[in-house]
Coordinates of C-alpha atoms in Angstrom, one line a residue:
Chain A
X1 CA 51.8 -17.7 17.2
X2 CA 50.5 -21.0 15.8
X3 CA 47.4 -22.8 16.9
X4 CA 47.1 -25.5 19.5
X5 CA 46.4 -28.2 16.9
X6 CA 49.8 -27.8 15.2
X7 CA 51.6 -28.6 18.5
X8 CA 49.2 -31.4 19.4
X9 CA 49.8 -33.1 16.0
X10 CA 53.6 -32.7 16.3
X11 CA 53.3 -34.4 19.8
X12 CA 51.1 -37.2 18.3
X13 CA 53.6 -37.8 15.5
X14 CA 56.5 -38.0 18.0
X15 CA 54.5 -40.3 20.2
X16 CA 53.7 -42.6 17.3
X17 CA 57.4 -42.7 16.2
X18 CA 58.4 -43.5 19.8
X19 CA 55.8 -46.3 20.0
X20 CA 57.0 -47.7 16.7
X21 CA 60.5 -47.8 18.1
X22 CA 59.5 -49.4 21.3
X23 CA 57.5 -52.2 19.6
X24 CA 60.0 -53.0 16.7
X25 CA 63.4 -52.6 18.2
X26 CA 65.3 -55.5 19.5
X27 CA 68.2 -53.6 21.2
X28 CA 67.2 -52.5 24.7
X29 CA 69.0 -49.1 24.3
X30 CA 67.0 -48.4 21.1
X31 CA 63.8 -49.3 23.0
X32 CA 64.9 -46.8 25.7
X33 CA 65.3 -44.1 23.0
X34 CA 61.7 -44.8 21.9
X35 CA 60.6 -44.3 25.5
X36 CA 62.4 -40.9 25.6
X37 CA 60.6 -39.9 22.4
X38 CA 57.2 -40.8 24.0
X39 CA 58.1 -38.7 27.1
X40 CA 59.1 -35.8 24.9
X41 CA 55.7 -36.0 23.1
X42 CA 53.9 -35.9 26.4
X43 CA 56.0 -32.8 27.4
X44 CA 55.1 -31.0 24.2
X45 CA 51.4 -31.6 25.0
X46 CA 51.9 -30.2 28.6
X47 CA 53.6 -27.1 27.3
X48 CA 51.1 -26.6 24.5
X49 CA 48.1 -26.8 26.8
X50 CA 49.9 -24.4 29.2
X51 CA 50.5 -21.9 26.4
X52 CA 47.0 -22.0 25.0
X53 CA 45.2 -22.4 28.3
X54 CA 46.0 -18.8 29.5
X55 CA 49.8 -19.3 30.1
X56 CA 49.2 -21.6 33.1
X57 CA 52.6 -22.3 34.6
X58 CA 51.5 -25.5 36.3
X59 CA 52.0 -27.2 32.9
X60 CA 55.6 -26.1 32.9
X61 CA 56.0 -27.6 36.4
X62 CA 54.6 -30.9 35.2
X63 CA 57.0 -30.9 32.2
X64 CA 59.9 -30.3 34.5
X65 CA 58.9 -33.3 36.7
X66 CA 58.6 -35.4 33.5
X67 CA 62.2 -34.4 32.6
X68 CA 63.3 -35.4 36.1
X69 CA 61.5 -38.8 35.7
X70 CA 63.2 -39.3 32.3
X71 CA 66.6 -38.7 33.9
X72 CA 65.9 -41.2 36.7
X73 CA 64.4 -43.7 34.3
X74 CA 67.4 -43.5 31.9
X75 CA 69.9 -44.0 34.7
X76 CA 68.2 -47.0 36.2
X77 CA 67.4 -48.5 32.9
X78 CA 71.0 -48.3 31.7
X79 CA 72.2 -49.8 34.9
X80 CA 69.8 -52.7 34.3
X81 CA 70.9 -53.0 30.6
X82 CA 74.6 -53.1 31.6
X83 CA 73.8 -55.8 34.1
X84 CA 71.9 -57.8 31.4
X85 CA 75.0 -57.5 29.2
X86 CA 77.3 -58.7 31.9
X87 CA 75.1 -61.7 32.7
X88 CA 73.9 -62.8 29.2
X89 CA 76.4 -61.1 26.8
X90 CA 73.6 -59.5 24.8
X91 CA 71.3 -56.5 25.0
X92 CA 68.7 -57.9 22.7
X93 CA 65.4 -58.0 24.6
X94 CA 64.1 -61.0 22.8
X95 CA 67.1 -63.1 23.9
X96 CA 66.6 -62.3 27.6
X97 CA 64.2 -65.2 28.0
X98 CA 65.9 -67.3 30.6
X99 CA 62.7 -67.4 32.7
X100 CA 60.8 -69.0 29.9
X101 CA 63.1 -71.9 29.4
Chain B
X1 CA 57.2 -14.5 8.0
X2 CA 60.7 -15.4 8.9
X3 CA 59.5 -16.7 12.3
X4 CA 57.0 -19.0 10.5
X5 CA 59.8 -20.3 8.2
X6 CA 62.0 -21.0 11.2
X7 CA 59.1 -22.7 13.0
X8 CA 58.5 -25.1 10.1
X9 CA 62.2 -25.8 9.7
X10 CA 62.4 -26.8 13.4
X11 CA 59.3 -29.0 13.0
X12 CA 60.9 -30.7 10.0
X13 CA 64.2 -31.2 11.9
X14 CA 62.3 -32.7 14.9
X15 CA 60.1 -35.1 13.0
X16 CA 62.7 -36.2 10.4
X17 CA 65.4 -36.9 13.1
X18 CA 62.8 -38.6 15.3
X19 CA 62.0 -40.9 12.4
X20 CA 65.6 -41.5 11.8
X21 CA 66.0 -42.5 15.5
X22 CA 63.5 -45.4 15.0
X23 CA 64.4 -46.3 11.5
X24 CA 68.3 -46.2 11.4
X25 CA 70.1 -49.6 11.5
X26 CA 73.1 -48.1 13.3
X27 CA 72.8 -47.5 17.0
X28 CA 75.2 -44.5 17.0
X29 CA 73.3 -42.8 14.2
X30 CA 70.1 -43.3 16.3
X31 CA 71.8 -41.6 19.3
X32 CA 73.0 -38.7 17.2
X33 CA 69.5 -38.2 15.6
X34 CA 68.1 -38.2 19.1
X35 CA 70.3 -35.2 19.8
X36 CA 68.8 -33.3 17.0
X37 CA 65.3 -34.3 18.0
X38 CA 65.9 -33.0 21.6
X39 CA 67.3 -29.7 20.2
X40 CA 64.3 -29.3 17.9
X41 CA 61.9 -29.9 20.7
X42 CA 63.7 -27.3 22.8
X43 CA 63.1 -24.9 19.8
X44 CA 59.4 -25.7 19.9
X45 CA 59.4 -24.9 23.6
X46 CA 60.8 -21.5 22.7
X47 CA 58.0 -20.9 20.2
X48 CA 55.6 -21.7 23.0
X49 CA 57.2 -19.1 25.3
X50 CA 58.5 -21.8 27.7
X51 CA 62.1 -20.4 28.0
X52 CA 62.9 -22.1 31.3
X53 CA 61.7 -25.5 30.1
X54 CA 63.7 -25.1 26.8
X55 CA 66.9 -24.4 28.8
X56 CA 66.1 -27.4 31.1
X57 CA 65.5 -29.6 28.0
X58 CA 68.9 -28.7 26.6
X59 CA 70.8 -29.1 29.9
X60 CA 69.2 -32.3 31.1
X61 CA 68.3 -34.2 27.9
X62 CA 71.2 -33.2 25.6
X63 CA 73.8 -32.8 28.3
X64 CA 72.7 -35.6 30.6
X65 CA 70.4 -38.3 29.3
X66 CA 72.0 -38.5 25.8
X67 CA 75.5 -38.8 27.2
X68 CA 74.2 -41.5 29.5
X69 CA 72.7 -43.3 26.5
X70 CA 75.9 -43.1 24.5
X71 CA 77.8 -44.4 27.5
X72 CA 75.3 -47.3 27.6
X73 CA 76.0 -48.1 23.9
X74 CA 79.8 -47.9 24.5
X75 CA 79.6 -50.1 27.6
X76 CA 77.4 -52.9 26.1
X77 CA 79.0 -53.4 22.7
X78 CA 82.5 -54.6 21.8
X79 CA 84.3 -51.4 20.9
X80 CA 86.0 -53.2 18.0
X81 CA 82.6 -53.3 16.2
X82 CA 82.8 -50.0 14.4
X83 CA 79.3 -50.4 12.8
X84 CA 77.1 -51.2 15.7
X85 CA 74.0 -52.4 13.9
X86 CA 70.7 -53.3 15.4
X87 CA 67.8 -54.8 13.5
X88 CA 64.2 -54.2 13.9
X89 CA 61.6 -56.9 14.0
X90 CA 58.0 -57.1 12.8
X91 CA 58.2 -53.7 11.1
X92 CA 55.0 -54.2 9.0
X93 CA 52.7 -55.0 11.9
X94 CA 54.4 -52.3 14.0
X95 CA 54.0 -49.6 11.3
X96 CA 50.4 -50.6 10.7
X97 CA 49.5 -50.4 14.4
X98 CA 51.4 -47.1 14.8
X99 CA 49.7 -45.5 11.8
X100 CA 46.3 -46.6 13.1
X101 CA 47.1 -45.0 16.5
X102 CA 48.3 -41.8 14.8
X103 CA 45.2 -41.6 12.7
X104 CA 43.0 -42.0 15.8
X105 CA 45.0 -39.4 17.7
X106 CA 44.9 -36.9 14.8
X107 CA 41.1 -37.4 14.3
X108 CA 40.6 -36.8 18.1
X109 CA 42.8 -33.7 18.0
X110 CA 41.0 -32.1 15.0
X111 CA 37.5 -32.9 16.1
X112 CA 37.8 -31.9 19.8
X113 CA 36.4 -28.5 20.6
X114 CA 39.5 -27.2 22.5
X115 CA 38.8 -24.1 24.6
X116 CA 41.7 -21.8 23.8
X117 CA 42.4 -18.8 26.0
X118 CA 44.6 -16.3 24.2
X119 CA 47.0 -14.6 26.6
X120 CA 49.8 -12.0 25.9
X121 CA 53.3 -13.3 25.6
X122 CA 54.9 -13.4 29.1
X123 CA 58.3 -11.7 29.6
X124 CA 59.8 -14.8 31.3
X125 CA 58.5 -17.8 33.1
X126 CA 61.4 -18.5 35.6
X127 CA 60.0 -16.3 38.4
X128 CA 56.5 -17.8 38.1
X129 CA 57.9 -21.4 38.0
X130 CA 60.1 -20.6 41.1
X131 CA 57.1 -19.3 43.0
X132 CA 55.0 -22.3 42.1
X133 CA 57.7 -24.8 43.0
X134 CA 58.3 -23.2 46.4
X135 CA 54.6 -22.7 47.3
X136 CA 52.1 -25.0 45.5
X137 CA 54.4 -27.8 44.5
X138 CA 56.9 -27.9 47.4
X139 CA 56.1 -31.5 48.4
X140 CA 56.4 -33.0 44.9
X141 CA 59.7 -31.0 44.5
X142 CA 61.1 -32.6 47.6
X143 CA 59.9 -36.0 46.7
X144 CA 61.6 -35.6 43.3
X145 CA 64.9 -34.9 45.0
X146 CA 64.5 -38.0 47.2
X147 CA 63.7 -40.0 44.0
X148 CA 66.9 -38.7 42.3
X149 CA 68.9 -39.7 45.3
X150 CA 67.3 -43.2 45.4
X151 CA 68.0 -43.6 41.6
X152 CA 71.6 -42.5 42.0
X153 CA 72.2 -45.1 44.7
X154 CA 70.2 -47.8 43.0
X155 CA 71.9 -47.3 39.6
X156 CA 75.4 -47.3 41.1
X157 CA 74.5 -50.4 43.1
X158 CA 73.0 -52.2 40.0
X159 CA 75.8 -51.3 37.6
X160 CA 78.6 -52.4 39.9
X161 CA 80.4 -55.5 38.6
X162 CA 80.1 -58.5 40.9
X163 CA 78.4 -58.6 44.3

């Protein structure tokens, strides 16, 4: 229906927004949200290339594995963040600098 | 015509809510905007004829990961703080770097000679995905299930209070 470039540029915009979130946020959960945006941008690219590359379903399989990875990553990352909160009383990533002191 | 209008409305929803995720100063607002971003992306998948992935996106991202993130917010902030704020740091440098990367990506996308193969709209992708998963991608599929089990055990072990 639309051309490949439209979807690729949407993916690029989402990737950039996610990257901006990852590098500017202090809260670890907000950083995690930025990572989710980046993963979704990658997924849009996989599906777009699958659609405009002759409806190749391998791209869909890869997108599905990316979604599985995102679920795993979110579960483990939140477990780590909760541990951080229990130990330090904060979830700001720039305050978790005990190793530096 | 109507389809084009709906498409651009979904694109607008996705991009604006994604921007709000990274710009909002309230963590709960960010999480709710993330919900709309995920739904918008599922809509884009529908426009790309990826019906199974769109359903997976709604079930796993909206129903699973987002609930997990909101649980994370609730567990790591004192619940008496109604306005859970979170500041950003170095926004200027971050925005500059992000815009430079975006410009580079857009230039690359526009100037690349992509070889597009036009194919008729499929009637459904679930059967094809099932066949691929059970034949060509059987080993990665099984490894993914082991990974999920490991993550389940690891996350439960990590999040438990006290040793």
